[in-house]
mmCIF file of C-alpha atoms in Angstrom:
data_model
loop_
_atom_site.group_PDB
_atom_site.id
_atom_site.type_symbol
_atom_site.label_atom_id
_atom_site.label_comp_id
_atom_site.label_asym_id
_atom_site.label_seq_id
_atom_site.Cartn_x
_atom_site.Cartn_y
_atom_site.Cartn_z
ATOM 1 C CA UNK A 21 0.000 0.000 0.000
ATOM 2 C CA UNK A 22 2.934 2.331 0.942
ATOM 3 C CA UNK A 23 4.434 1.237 -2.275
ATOM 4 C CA UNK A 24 1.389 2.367 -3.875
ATOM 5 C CA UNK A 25 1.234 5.946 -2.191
ATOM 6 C CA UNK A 26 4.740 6.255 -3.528
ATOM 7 C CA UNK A 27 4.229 5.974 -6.623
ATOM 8 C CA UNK A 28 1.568 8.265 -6.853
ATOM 9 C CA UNK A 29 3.266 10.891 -5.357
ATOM 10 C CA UNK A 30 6.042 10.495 -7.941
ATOM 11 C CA UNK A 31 4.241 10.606 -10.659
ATOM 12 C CA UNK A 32 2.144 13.862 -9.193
ATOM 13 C CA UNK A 33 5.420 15.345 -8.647
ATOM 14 C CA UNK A 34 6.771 14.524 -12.387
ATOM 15 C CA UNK A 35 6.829 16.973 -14.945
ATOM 16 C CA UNK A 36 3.628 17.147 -17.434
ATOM 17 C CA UNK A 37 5.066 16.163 -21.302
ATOM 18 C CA UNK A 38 4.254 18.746 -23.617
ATOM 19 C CA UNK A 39 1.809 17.099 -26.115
ATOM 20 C CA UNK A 40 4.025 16.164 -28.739
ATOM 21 C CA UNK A 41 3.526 17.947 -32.385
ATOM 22 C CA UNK A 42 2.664 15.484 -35.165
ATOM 23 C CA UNK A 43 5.101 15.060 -37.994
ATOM 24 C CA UNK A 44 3.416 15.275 -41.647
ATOM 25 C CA UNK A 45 4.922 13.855 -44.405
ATOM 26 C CA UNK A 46 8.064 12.088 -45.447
ATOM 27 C CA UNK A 47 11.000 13.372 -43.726
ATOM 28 C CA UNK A 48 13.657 13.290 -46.822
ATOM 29 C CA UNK A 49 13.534 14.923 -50.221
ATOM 30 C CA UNK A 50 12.184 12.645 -53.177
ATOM 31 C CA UNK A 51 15.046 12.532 -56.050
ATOM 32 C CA UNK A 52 15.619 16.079 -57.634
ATOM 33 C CA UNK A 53 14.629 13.986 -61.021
ATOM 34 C CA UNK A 54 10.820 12.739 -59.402
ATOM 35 C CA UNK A 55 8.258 14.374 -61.928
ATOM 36 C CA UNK A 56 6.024 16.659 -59.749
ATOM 37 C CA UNK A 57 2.874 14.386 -60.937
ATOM 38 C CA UNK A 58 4.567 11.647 -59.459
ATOM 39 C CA UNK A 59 4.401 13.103 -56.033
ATOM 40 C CA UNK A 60 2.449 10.966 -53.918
ATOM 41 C CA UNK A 61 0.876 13.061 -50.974
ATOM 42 C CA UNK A 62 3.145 14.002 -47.921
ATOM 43 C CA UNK A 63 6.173 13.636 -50.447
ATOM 44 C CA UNK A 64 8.435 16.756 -51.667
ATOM 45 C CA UNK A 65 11.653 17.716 -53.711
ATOM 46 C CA UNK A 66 14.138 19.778 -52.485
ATOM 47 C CA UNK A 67 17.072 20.534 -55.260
ATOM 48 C CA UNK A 68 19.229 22.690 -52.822
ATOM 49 C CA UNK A 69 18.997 26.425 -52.376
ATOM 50 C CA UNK A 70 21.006 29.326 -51.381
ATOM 51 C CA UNK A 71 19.647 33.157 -50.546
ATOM 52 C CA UNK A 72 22.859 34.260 -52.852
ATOM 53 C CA UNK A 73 21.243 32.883 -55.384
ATOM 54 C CA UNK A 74 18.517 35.528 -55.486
ATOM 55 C CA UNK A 75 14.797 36.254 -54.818
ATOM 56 C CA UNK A 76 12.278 33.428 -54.088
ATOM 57 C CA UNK A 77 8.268 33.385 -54.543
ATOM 58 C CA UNK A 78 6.001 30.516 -53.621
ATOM 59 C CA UNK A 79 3.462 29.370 -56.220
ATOM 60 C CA UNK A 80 0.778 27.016 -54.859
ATOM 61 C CA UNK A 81 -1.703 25.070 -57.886
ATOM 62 C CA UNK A 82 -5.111 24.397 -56.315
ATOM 63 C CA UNK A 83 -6.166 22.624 -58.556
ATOM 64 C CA UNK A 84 -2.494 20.082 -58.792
ATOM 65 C CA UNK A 85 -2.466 20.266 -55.024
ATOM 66 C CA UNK A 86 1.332 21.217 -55.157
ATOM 67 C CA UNK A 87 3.645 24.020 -54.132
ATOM 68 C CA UNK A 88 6.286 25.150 -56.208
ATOM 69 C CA UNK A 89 9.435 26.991 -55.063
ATOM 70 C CA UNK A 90 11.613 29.516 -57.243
ATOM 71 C CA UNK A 91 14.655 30.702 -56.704
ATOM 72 C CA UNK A 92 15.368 33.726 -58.913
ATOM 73 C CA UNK A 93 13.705 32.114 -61.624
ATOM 74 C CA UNK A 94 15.059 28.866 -61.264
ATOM 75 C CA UNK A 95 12.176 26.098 -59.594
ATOM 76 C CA UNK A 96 14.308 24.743 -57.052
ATOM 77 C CA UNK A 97 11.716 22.901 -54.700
ATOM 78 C CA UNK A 98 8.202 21.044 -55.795
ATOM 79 C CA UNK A 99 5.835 19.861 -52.227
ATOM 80 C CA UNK A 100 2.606 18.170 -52.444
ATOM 81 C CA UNK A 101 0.068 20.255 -50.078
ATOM 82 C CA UNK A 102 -3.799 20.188 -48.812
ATOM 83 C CA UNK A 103 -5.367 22.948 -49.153
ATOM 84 C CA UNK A 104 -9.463 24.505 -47.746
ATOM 85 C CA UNK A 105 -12.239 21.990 -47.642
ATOM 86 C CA UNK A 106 -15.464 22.779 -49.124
ATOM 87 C CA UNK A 107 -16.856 25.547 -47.044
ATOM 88 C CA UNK A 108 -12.906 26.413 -46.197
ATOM 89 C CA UNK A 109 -11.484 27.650 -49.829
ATOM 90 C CA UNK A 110 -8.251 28.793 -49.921
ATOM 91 C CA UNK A 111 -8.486 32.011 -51.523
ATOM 92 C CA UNK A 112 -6.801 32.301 -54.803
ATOM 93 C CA UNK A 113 -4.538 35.986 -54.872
ATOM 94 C CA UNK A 114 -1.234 37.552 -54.515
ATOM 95 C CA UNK A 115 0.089 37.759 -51.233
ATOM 96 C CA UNK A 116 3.357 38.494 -48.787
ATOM 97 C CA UNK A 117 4.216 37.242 -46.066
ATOM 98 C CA UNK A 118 2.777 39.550 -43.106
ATOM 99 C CA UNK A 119 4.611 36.860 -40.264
ATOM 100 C CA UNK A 120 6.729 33.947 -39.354
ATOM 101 C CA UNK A 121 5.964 31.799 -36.287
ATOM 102 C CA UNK A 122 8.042 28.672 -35.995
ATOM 103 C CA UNK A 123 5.591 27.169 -32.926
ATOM 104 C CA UNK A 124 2.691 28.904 -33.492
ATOM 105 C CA UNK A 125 -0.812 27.122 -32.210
ATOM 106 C CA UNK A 126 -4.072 28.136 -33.632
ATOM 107 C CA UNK A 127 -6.550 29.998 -31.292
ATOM 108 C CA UNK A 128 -9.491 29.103 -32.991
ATOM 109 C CA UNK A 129 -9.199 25.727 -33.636
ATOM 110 C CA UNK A 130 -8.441 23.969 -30.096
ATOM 111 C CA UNK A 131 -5.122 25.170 -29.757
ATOM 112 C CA UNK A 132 -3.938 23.032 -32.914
ATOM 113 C CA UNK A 133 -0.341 22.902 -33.879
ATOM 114 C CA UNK A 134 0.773 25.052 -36.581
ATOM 115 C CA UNK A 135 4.297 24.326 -36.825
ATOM 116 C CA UNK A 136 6.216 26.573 -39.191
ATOM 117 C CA UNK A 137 3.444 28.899 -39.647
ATOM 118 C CA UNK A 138 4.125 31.734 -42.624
ATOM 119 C CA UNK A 139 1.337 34.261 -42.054
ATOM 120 C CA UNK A 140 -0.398 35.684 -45.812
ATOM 121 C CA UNK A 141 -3.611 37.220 -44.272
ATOM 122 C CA UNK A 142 -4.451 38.659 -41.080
ATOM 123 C CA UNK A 143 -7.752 36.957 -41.152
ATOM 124 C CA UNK A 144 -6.476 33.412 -40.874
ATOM 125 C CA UNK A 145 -4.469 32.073 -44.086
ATOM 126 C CA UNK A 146 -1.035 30.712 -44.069
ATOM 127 C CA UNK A 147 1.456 28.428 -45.130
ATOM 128 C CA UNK A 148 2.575 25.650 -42.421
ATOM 129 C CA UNK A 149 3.077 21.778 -41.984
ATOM 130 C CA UNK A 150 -0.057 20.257 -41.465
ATOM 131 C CA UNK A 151 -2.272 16.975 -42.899
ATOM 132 C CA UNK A 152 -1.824 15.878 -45.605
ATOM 133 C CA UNK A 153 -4.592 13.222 -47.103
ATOM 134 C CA UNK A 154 -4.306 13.988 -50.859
ATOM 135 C CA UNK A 155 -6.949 16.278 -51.299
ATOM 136 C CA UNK A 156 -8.171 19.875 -49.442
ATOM 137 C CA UNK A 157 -8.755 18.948 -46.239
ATOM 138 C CA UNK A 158 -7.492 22.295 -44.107
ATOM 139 C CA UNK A 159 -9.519 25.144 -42.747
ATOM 140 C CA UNK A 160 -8.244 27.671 -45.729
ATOM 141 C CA UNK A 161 -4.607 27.654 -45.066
ATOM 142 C CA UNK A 162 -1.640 25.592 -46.783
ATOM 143 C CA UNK A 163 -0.710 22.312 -45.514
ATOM 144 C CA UNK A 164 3.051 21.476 -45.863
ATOM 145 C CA UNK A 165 4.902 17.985 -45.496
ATOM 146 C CA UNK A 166 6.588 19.076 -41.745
ATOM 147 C CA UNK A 167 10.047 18.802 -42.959
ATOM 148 C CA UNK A 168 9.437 20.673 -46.288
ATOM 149 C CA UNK A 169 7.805 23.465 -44.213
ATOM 150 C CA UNK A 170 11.216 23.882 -41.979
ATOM 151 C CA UNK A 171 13.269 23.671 -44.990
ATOM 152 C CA UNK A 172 11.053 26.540 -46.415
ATOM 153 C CA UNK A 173 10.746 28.517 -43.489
ATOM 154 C CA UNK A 174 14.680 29.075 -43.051
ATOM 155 C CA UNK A 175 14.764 30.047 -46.482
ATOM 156 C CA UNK A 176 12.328 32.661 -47.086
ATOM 157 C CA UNK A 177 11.945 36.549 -45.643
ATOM 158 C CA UNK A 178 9.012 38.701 -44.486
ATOM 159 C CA UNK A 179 7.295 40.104 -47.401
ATOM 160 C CA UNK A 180 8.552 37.220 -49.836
ATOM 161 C CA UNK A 181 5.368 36.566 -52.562
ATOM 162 C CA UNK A 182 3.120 33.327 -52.747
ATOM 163 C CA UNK A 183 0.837 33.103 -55.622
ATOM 164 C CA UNK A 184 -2.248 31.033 -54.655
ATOM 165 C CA UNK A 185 -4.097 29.999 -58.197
ATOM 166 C CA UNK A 186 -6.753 27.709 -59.816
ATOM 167 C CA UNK A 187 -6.367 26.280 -62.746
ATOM 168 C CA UNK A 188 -9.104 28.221 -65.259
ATOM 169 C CA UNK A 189 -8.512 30.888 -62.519
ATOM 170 C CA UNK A 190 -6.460 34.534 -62.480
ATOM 171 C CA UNK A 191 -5.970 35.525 -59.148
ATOM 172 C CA UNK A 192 -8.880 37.844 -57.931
ATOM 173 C CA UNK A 193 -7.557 38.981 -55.009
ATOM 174 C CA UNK A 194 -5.310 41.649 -54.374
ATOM 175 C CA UNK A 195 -3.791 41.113 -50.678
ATOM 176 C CA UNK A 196 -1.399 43.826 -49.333
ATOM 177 C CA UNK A 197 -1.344 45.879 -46.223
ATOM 178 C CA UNK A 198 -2.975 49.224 -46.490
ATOM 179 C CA UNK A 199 -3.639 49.644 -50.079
ATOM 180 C CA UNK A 200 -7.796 49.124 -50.427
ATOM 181 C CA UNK A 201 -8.535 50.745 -47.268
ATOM 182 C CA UNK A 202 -5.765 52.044 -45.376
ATOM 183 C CA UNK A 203 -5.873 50.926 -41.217
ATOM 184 C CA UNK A 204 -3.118 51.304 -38.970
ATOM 185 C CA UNK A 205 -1.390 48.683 -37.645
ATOM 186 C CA UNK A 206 -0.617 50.412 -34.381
ATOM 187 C CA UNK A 207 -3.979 51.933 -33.374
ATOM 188 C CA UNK A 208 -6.574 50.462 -36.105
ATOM 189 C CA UNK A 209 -7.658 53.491 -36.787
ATOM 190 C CA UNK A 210 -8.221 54.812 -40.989
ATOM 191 C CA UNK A 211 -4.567 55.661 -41.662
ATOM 192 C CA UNK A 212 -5.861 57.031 -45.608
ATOM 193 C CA UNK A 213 -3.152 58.939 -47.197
ATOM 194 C CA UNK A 214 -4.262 62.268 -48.599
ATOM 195 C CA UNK A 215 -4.063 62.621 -52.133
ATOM 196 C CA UNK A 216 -2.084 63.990 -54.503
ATOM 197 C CA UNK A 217 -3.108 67.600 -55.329
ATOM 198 C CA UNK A 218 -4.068 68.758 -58.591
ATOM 199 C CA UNK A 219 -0.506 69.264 -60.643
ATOM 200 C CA UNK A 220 1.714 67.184 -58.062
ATOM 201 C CA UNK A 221 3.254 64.582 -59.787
ATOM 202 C CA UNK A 222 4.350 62.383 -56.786
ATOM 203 C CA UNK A 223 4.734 62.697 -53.164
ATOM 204 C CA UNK A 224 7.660 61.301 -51.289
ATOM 205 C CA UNK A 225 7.966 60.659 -47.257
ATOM 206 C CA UNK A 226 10.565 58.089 -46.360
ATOM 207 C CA UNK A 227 11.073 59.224 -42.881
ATOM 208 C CA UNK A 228 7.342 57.568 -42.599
ATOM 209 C CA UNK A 229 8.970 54.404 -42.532
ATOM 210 C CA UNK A 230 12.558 54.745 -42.478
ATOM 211 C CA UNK A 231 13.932 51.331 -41.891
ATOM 212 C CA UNK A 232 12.478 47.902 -44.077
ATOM 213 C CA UNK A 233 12.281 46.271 -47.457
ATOM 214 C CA UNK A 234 10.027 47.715 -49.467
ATOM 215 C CA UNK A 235 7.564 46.787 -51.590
ATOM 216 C CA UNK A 236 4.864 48.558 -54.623
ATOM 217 C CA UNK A 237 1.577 48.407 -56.464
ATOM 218 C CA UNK A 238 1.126 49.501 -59.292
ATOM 219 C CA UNK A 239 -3.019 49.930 -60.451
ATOM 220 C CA UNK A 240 -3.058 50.435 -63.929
ATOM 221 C CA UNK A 241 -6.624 51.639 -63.789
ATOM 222 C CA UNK A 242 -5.990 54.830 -61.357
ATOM 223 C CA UNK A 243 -2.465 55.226 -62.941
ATOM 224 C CA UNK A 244 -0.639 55.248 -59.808
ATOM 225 C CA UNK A 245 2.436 53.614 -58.105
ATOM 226 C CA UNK A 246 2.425 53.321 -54.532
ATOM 227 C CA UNK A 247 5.548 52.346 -52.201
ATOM 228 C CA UNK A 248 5.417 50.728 -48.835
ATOM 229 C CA UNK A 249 7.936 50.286 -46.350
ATOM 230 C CA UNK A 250 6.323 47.495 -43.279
ATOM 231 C CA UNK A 251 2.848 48.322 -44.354
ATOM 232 C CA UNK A 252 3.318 52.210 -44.016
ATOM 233 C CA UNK A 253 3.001 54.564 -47.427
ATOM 234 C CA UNK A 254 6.219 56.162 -48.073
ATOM 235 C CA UNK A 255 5.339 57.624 -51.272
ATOM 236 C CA UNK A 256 3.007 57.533 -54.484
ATOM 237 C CA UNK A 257 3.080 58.997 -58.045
ATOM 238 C CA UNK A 258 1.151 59.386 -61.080
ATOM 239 C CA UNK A 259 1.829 57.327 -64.176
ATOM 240 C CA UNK A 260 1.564 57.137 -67.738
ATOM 241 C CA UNK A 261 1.779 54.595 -70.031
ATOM 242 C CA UNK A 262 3.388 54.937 -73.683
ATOM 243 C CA UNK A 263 2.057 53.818 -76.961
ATOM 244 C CA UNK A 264 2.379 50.589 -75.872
ATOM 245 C CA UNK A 265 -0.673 50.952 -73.654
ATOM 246 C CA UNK A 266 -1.021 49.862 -70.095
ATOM 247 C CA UNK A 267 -0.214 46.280 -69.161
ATOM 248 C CA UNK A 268 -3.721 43.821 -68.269
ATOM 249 C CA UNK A 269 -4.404 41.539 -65.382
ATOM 250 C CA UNK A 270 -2.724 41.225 -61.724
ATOM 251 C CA UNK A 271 0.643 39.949 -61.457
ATOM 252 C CA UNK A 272 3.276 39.597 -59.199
ATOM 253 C CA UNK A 273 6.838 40.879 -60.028
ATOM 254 C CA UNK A 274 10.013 40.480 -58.440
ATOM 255 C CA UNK A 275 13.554 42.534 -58.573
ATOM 256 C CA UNK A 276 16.180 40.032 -60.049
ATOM 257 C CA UNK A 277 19.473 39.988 -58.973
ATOM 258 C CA UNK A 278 22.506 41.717 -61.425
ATOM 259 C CA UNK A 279 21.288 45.261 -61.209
ATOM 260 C CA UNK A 280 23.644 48.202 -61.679
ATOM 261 C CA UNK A 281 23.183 50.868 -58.814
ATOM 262 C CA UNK A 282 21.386 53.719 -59.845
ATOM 263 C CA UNK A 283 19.897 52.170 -63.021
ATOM 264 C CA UNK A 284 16.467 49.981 -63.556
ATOM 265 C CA UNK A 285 17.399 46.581 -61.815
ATOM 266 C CA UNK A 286 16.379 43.566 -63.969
ATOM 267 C CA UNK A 287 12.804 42.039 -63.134
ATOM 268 C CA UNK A 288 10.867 38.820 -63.436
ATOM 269 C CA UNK A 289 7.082 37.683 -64.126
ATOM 270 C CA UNK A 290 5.925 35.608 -61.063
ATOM 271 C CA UNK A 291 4.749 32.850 -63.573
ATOM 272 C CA UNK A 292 1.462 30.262 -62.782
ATOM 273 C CA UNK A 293 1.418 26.515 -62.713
ATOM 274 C CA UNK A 294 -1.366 25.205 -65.263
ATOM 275 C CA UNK A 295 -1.184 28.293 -66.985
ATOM 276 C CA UNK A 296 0.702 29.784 -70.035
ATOM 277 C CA UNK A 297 3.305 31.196 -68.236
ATOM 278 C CA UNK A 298 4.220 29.105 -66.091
ATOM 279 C CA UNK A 299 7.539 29.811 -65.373
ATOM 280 C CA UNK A 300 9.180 32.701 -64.586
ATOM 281 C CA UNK A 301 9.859 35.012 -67.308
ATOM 282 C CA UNK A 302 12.428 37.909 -67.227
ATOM 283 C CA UNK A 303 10.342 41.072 -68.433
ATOM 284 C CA UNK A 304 11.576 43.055 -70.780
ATOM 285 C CA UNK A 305 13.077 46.156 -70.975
ATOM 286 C CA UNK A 306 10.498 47.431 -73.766
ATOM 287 C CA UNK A 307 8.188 46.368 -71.068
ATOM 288 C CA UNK A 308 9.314 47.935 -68.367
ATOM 289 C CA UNK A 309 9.634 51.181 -70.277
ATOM 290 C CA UNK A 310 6.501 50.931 -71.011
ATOM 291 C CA UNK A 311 5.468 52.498 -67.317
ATOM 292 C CA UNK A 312 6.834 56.261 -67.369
ATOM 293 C CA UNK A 313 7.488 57.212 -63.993
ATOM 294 C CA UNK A 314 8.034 61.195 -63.071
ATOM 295 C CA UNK A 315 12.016 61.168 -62.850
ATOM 296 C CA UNK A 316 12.998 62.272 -59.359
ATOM 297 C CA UNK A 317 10.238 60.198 -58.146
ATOM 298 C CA UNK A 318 12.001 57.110 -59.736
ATOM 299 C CA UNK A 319 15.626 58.398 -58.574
ATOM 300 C CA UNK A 320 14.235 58.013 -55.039
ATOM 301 C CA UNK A 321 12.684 54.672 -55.511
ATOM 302 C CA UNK A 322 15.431 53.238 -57.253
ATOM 303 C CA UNK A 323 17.924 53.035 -54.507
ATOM 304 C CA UNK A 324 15.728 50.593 -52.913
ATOM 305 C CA UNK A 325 15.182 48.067 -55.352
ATOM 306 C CA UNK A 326 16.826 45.522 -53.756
ATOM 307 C CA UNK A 327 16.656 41.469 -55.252
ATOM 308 C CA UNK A 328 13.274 40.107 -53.449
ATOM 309 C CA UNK A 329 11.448 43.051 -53.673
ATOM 310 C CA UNK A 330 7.773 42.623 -54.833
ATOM 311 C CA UNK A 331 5.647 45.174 -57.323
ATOM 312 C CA UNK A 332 1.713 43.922 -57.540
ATOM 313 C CA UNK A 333 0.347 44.910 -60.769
ATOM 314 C CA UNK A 334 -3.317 45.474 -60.734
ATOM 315 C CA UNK A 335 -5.978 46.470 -62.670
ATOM 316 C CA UNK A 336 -8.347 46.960 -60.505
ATOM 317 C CA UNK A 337 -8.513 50.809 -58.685
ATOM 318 C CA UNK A 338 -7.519 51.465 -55.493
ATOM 319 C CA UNK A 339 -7.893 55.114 -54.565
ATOM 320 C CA UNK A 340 -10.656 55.642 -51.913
ATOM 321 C CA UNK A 341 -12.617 58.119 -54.419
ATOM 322 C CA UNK A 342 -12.550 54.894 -56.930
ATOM 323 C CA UNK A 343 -13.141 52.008 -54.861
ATOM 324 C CA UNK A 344 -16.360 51.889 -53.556
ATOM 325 C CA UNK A 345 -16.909 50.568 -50.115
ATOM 326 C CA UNK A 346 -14.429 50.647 -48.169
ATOM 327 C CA UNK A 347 -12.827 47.023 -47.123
ATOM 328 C CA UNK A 348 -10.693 46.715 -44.206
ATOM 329 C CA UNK A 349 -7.540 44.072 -45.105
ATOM 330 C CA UNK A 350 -5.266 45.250 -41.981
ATOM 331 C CA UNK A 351 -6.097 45.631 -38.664
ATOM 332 C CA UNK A 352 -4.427 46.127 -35.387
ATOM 333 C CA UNK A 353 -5.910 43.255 -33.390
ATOM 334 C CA UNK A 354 -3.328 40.727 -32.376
ATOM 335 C CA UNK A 355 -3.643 37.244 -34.942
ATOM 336 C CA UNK A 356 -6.660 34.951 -33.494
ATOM 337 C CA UNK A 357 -5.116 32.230 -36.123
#
């Protein structure tokens, strides 16, 4: 009986385990040479990478149920993923990545494990290991194999692009902080930039902001170019467009590397699995001369294209006069993912 009491009294006194996290997926790469199709669910490619190498973007294929990692053009990494049950769609758009949480739990689903968590909305989507059954089975985010999503979470940055598409689909949504309808991230309050008056070309206020990467959008239907620095407006000017015309459709855009300081750096097309362009193209120069940009407007900007940095093209408007009701896309509340 004594014996009994003891050991009861140990094991009160021992230390409650932490519930252990589950492990999804296989835990080494598939050959470099696997076809993607041959993926079978929970498996993954990873061809080696390096952040010299340039700027990386994300593409995920609804409809393939795969991920697909670039490396300054170059696909260096292929996962198979689950994406939102019916009810639960994952939202097809371009987005950045707002946060990076390597144990985060989920507060409204039971305190679930989200290991590896790579925030793209405020309102509950992201990329992190999770189930992985062979079809959409999540809650709206992006299930990774476990080990793919640590391998991918050392190797991206904050405001790095994922492109979340259907096949049949363009990406409808436009997802960046503070460019529908402005809210501050500190206080939640509007945070609308005034603006520009009548003959101002551009406005520039980097002290708004004066540490960050940035990052732009571009809506070709109000003809302006905005530029953020960690959600905050640092600047915005008119544009034109040349003979050419203005370019159609949203699309991501990323600074490649080999740019000359103080000259254009070179740039590449985001491309889309399942669709024409599927892989990354490098845009042209007759292209990118297509936008005209007022010129000290662009001699300030152009310091700061850095390799990674994202421009969203839209053709959708944006300005509060042109938009309609207003939608709130950032707010100050802390993440109830």
């Amino acid at each position: 009986m004594k014996a009994s009491v003891l050991l009861l009294v140990c094991c009160l006194l021992m230390p409650v385990a932490a519930e252990a996290v589950p492990f999804w997926g296989a835990k080494q790469s598939s050959p470099v040479d696997t076809p993607p199709s041959a993926l079978k669910p929970g498996e993954w490619i990873w061809g080696g990478d390096s952040k010299a190498m340039g700027p990386m973007a994300v593409l995920v294929s609804l409809t393939e149920q795969r991920a697909y990692v670039y490396r300054n053009g170059v696909l260096v990494a292929v996962s198979t993923v689950s994406t939102g049950k019916p009810g639960h769609e994952t939202p097809t758009g371009v987005f950045t990545i707002l946060q990076k949480d390597k144990d985060h739990h989920s507060s409204k689903y039971n305190n679930a494990a989200m290991p590896y968590q790579e925030r793209l909305t405020w309102d509950g989507i992201a990329l992190h290991a999770g189930g992985l059954p062979g079809y959409p089975e999540s809650h709206g985010c992006v299930h990774l194999p476990s080990q793919f999503a640590q391998t991918l979470f050392d190797s991206t940055n904050m405001g790095m692009v994922v492109v979340i598409t259907k096949t049949g689909e363009a990406p409808e949504r436009l997802v960046h902080p503070t460019v529908i309808s402005p809210i501050s991230a500190t206080t939640g309050a509007d945070d609308e930039a005034a603006p520009l008056p009548v003959g101002d070309a551009f406005r520039w206020q980097p002290e708004r902001a004066p540490e960050g990467v940035v990052s732009l959008v571009m809506s070709t239907a109000d003809r302006r170019v905005f530029v953020y620095r960690n959600g905050v407006e640092i600047g915005r000017a008119r544009i034109d467009f040349n003979a050419a015309g203005s370019p159609h459709g949203t699309h991501a855009y990323l600074v490649a590397s080999g740019g000359q300081p103080g000259r254009m750096p070179p740039w590449l097309r985001v491309g889309i699995p399942g669709h024409e362009d599927e892989a990354h193209q490098p845009v042209s120069p007759q292209d990118v001369a297509r936008v005209i940009v007022p010129t000290a407007f662009l001699a300030d900007v152009l310091p700061l294209l850095s390799p990674g940095v994202v421009l969203l093209q839209t053709d959708m408007h944006v300005l509060p006069e042109t938009t309609g009701v207003k939608t709130q896309v950032l707010n100050a509340d802390p993440p109830t993912l």
